[in-house]
Short mmCIF file of C-alpha atoms and ligand atoms in Angstrom, two decimals:
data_model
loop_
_atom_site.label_atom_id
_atom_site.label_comp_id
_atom_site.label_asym_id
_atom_site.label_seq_id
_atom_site.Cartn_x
_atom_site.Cartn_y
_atom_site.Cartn_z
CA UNK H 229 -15.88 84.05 -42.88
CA UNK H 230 -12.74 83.65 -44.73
CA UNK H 231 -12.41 84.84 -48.14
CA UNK H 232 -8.98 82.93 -48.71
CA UNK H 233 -6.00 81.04 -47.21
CA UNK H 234 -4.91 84.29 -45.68
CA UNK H 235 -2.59 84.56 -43.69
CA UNK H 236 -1.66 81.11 -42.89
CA UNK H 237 -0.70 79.55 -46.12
CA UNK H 238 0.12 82.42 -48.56
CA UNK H 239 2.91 83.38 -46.20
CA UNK H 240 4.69 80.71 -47.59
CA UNK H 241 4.04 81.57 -51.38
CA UNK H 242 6.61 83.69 -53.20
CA UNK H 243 4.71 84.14 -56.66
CA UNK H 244 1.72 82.79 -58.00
CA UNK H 245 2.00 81.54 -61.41
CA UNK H 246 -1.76 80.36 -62.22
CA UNK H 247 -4.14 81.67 -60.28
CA UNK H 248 -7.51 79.88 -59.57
CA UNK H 249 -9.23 81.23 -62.80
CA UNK H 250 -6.20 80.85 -64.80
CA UNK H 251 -6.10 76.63 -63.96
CA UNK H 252 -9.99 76.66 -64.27
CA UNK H 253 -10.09 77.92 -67.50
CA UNK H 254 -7.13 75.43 -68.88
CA UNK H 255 -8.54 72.40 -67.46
CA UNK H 256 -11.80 72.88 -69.04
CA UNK H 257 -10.22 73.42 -72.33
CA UNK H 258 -8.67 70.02 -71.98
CA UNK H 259 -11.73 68.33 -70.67
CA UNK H 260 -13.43 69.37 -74.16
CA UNK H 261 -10.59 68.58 -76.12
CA UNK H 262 -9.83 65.27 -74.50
CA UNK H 263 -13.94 64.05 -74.81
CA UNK H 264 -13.75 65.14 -78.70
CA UNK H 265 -10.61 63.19 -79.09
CA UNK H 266 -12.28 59.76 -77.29
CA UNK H 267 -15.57 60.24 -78.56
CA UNK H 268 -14.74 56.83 -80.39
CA UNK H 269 -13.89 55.22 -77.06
CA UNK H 270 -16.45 53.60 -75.19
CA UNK H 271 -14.99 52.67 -72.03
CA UNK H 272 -12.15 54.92 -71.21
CA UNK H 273 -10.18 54.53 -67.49
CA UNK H 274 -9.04 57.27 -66.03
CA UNK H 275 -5.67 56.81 -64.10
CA UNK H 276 -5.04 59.08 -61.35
CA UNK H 277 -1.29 59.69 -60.02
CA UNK H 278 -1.83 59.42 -56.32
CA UNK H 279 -1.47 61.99 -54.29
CA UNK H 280 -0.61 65.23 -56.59
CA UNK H 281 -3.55 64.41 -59.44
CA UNK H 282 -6.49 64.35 -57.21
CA UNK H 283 -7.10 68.16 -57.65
CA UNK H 284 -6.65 68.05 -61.31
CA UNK H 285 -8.42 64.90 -61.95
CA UNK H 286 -11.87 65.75 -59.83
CA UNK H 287 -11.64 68.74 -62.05
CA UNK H 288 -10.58 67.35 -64.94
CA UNK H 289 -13.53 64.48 -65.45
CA UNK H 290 -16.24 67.14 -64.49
CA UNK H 291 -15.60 68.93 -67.54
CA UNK H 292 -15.47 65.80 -69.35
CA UNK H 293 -19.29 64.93 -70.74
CA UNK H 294 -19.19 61.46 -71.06
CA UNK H 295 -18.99 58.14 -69.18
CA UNK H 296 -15.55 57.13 -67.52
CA UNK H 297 -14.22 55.01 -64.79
CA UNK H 298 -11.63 56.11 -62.33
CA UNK H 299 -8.86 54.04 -60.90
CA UNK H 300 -5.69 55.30 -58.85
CA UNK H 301 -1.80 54.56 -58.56
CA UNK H 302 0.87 55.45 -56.06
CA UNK H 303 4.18 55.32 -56.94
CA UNK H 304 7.35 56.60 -55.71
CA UNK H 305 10.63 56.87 -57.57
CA UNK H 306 14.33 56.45 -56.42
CA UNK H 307 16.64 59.03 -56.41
CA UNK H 308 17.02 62.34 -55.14
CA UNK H 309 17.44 65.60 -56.31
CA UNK H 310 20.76 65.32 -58.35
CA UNK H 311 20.40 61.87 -59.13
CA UNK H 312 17.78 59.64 -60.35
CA UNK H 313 17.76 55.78 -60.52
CA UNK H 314 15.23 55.45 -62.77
CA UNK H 315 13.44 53.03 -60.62
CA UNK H 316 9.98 53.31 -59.85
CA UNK H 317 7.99 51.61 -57.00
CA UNK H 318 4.92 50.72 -56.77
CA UNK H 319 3.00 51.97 -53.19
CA UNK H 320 -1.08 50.72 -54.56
CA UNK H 321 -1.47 49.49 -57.52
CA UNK H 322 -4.49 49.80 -59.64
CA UNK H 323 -7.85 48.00 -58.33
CA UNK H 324 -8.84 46.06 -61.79
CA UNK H 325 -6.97 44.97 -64.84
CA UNK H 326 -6.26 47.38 -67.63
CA UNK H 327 -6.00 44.76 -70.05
CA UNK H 328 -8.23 45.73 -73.24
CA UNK H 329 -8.70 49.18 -71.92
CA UNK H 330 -8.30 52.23 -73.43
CA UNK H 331 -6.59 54.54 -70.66
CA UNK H 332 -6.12 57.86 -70.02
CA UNK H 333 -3.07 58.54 -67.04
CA UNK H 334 -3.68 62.05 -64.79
CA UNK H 335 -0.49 63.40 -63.40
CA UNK H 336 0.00 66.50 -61.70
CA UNK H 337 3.80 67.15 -63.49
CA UNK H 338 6.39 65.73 -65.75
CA UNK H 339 9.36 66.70 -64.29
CA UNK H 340 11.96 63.50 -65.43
CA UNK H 341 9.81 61.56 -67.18
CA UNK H 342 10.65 58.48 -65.40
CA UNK H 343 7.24 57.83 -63.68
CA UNK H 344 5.52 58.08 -66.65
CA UNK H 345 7.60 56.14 -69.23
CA UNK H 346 7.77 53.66 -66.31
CA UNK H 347 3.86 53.56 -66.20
CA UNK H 348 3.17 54.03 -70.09
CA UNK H 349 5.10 50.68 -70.53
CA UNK H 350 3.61 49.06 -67.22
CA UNK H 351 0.13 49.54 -68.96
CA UNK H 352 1.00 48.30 -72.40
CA UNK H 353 3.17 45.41 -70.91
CA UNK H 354 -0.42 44.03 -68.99
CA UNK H 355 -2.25 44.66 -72.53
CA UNK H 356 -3.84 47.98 -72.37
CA UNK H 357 -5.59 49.01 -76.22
CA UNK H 358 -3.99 52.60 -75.31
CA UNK H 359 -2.60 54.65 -72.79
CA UNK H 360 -2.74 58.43 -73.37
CA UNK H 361 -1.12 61.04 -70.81
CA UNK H 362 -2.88 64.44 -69.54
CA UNK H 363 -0.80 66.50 -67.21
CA UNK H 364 -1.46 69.21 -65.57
CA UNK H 365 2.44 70.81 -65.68
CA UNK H 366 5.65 69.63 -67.61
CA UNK H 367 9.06 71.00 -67.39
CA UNK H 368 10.27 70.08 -70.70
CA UNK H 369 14.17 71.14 -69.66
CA UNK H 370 14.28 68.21 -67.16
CA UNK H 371 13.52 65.18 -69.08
CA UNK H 372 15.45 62.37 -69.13
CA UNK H 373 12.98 59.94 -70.30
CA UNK H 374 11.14 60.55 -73.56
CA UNK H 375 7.64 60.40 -73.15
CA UNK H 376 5.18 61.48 -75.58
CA UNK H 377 2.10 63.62 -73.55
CA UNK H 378 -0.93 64.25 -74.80
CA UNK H 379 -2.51 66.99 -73.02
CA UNK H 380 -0.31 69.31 -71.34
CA UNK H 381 -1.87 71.93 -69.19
CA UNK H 382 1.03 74.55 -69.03
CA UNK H 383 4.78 73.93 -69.71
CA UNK H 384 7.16 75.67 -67.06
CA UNK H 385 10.88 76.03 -66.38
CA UNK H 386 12.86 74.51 -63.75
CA UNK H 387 11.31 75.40 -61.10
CA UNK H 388 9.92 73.63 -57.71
CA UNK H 389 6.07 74.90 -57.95
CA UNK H 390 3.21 73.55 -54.99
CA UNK H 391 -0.23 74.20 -54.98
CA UNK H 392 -3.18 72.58 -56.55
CA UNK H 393 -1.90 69.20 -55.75
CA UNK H 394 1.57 69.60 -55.92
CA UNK H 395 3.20 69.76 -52.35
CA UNK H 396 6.56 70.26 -50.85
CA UNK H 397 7.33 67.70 -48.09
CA UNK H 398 3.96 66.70 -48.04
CA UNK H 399 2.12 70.45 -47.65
CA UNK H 400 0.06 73.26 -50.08
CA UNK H 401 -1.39 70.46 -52.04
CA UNK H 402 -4.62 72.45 -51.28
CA UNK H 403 -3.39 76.04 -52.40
CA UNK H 404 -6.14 76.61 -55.27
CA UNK H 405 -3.30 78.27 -57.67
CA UNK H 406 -0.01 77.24 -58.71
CA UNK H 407 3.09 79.10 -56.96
CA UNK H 408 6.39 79.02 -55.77
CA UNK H 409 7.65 78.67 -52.17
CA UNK H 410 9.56 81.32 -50.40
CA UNK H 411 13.39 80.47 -49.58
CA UNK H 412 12.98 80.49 -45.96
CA UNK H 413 10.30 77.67 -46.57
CA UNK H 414 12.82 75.39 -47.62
CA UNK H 415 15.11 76.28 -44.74
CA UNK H 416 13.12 75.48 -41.63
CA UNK H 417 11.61 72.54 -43.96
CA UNK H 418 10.63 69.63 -41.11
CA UNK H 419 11.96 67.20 -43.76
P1 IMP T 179 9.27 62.47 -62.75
O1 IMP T 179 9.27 60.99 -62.66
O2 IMP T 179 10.61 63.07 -62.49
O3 IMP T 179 8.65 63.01 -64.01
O4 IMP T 179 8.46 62.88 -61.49
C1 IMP T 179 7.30 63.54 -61.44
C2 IMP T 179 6.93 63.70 -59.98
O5 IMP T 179 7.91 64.51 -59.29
C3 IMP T 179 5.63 64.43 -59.83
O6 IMP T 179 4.54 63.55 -59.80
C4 IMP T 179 5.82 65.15 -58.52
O7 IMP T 179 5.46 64.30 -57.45
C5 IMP T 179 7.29 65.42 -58.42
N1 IMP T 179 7.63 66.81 -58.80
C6 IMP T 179 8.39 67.19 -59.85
N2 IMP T 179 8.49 68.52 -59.93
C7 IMP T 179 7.77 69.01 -58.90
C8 IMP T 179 7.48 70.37 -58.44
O8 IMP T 179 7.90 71.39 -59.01
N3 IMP T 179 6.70 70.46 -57.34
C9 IMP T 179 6.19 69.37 -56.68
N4 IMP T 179 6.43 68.11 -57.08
C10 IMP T 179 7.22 67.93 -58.18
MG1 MG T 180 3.51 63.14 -57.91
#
């Protein structure tokens, strides 16, 4: 039986920068500190940032101890590496209204900011109570939006990281830790 993602995925990895335990151990820390915070909430929606969140969330709600609904979001933003538009598109919107709702947005990483001032404003502009922001990552040297977070897991530098979620042309979203990608990855990229 295997015991890991030896040898076929950790090739890839240069460094791992939370391990397993290391993620486990944060996330429940916010799940207890996010159900204190809302124990005044009765109905709180929980927003999921297709596809990097899904790891995160599923965690994430577990170690939360009271009642909460789920609904998810694609979007994709303009722009490339050295420029963003500041656009954001919508790819699925949310299944029900969020009007009167007091909601809670899952992201895998703040890297601009522009998805999620884009989608704090979205919310409030279609009459949400609140809207409240738990990532799992933020790299605090790349904003160019302001946007106030609630819950941040870890804060990192500039640096591409995969795993847990996060993916690099569409791959290692299921590494259980948080790494970085060897530079020959990048190279012989398919994208
Ligand atoms: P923002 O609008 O620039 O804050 O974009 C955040 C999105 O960029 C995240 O949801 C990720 O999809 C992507 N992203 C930013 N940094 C990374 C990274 O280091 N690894 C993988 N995806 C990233
Ligand atoms: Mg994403």
């Amino acid at each position: 039986m295997r015991d890991s993602f030896e040898p076929t995925m950790d090739r890839a990895v240069k460094e791992v920068l939370y391990t397993r335990e290391e993620i486990a151990r944060k996330v429940q820390e916010l799940g207890e500190r996010i159900t204190k915070d809302t124990n005044e909430v009765e109905d709180l929606l929980v927003v999921g940032i297709l596809k990097g969140a899904v790891p995160f969330l599923a965690d994430l709600v577990r170690a939360m101890p009271r009642p909460v609904q789920l609904d998810f979001m694609a979007v994709s933003s303009y722009g490339n590496a050295t420029s963003s538009s500041g656009e954001v598109r919508i790819l699925k919107d949310l299944d029900r209204s969020v009007e009167g709702r007091d909601v809670l947005i899952v992201e895998d990483i703040i890297d601009t900011g522009i998805t999620l001032s884009y989608l704090v404003e979205l919310f409030m502009r279609r009459g949400a109570r609140s809207v409240k922001i738990a990532t799992l990552l933020s790299k605090p040297s790349r904003r160019e939006r302001p946007v106030d977070v609630n819950y941040i897991g870890f804060e990192i530098e500039d640096l591409f990281v995969v795993g847990y979620g996060l993916d690099y042309a569409g791959d290692y979203r299921n590494l259980p830790y948080i790494g970085t990608l060897r530079e020959e990855v990048y190279s012989t990229s398919k994208e």
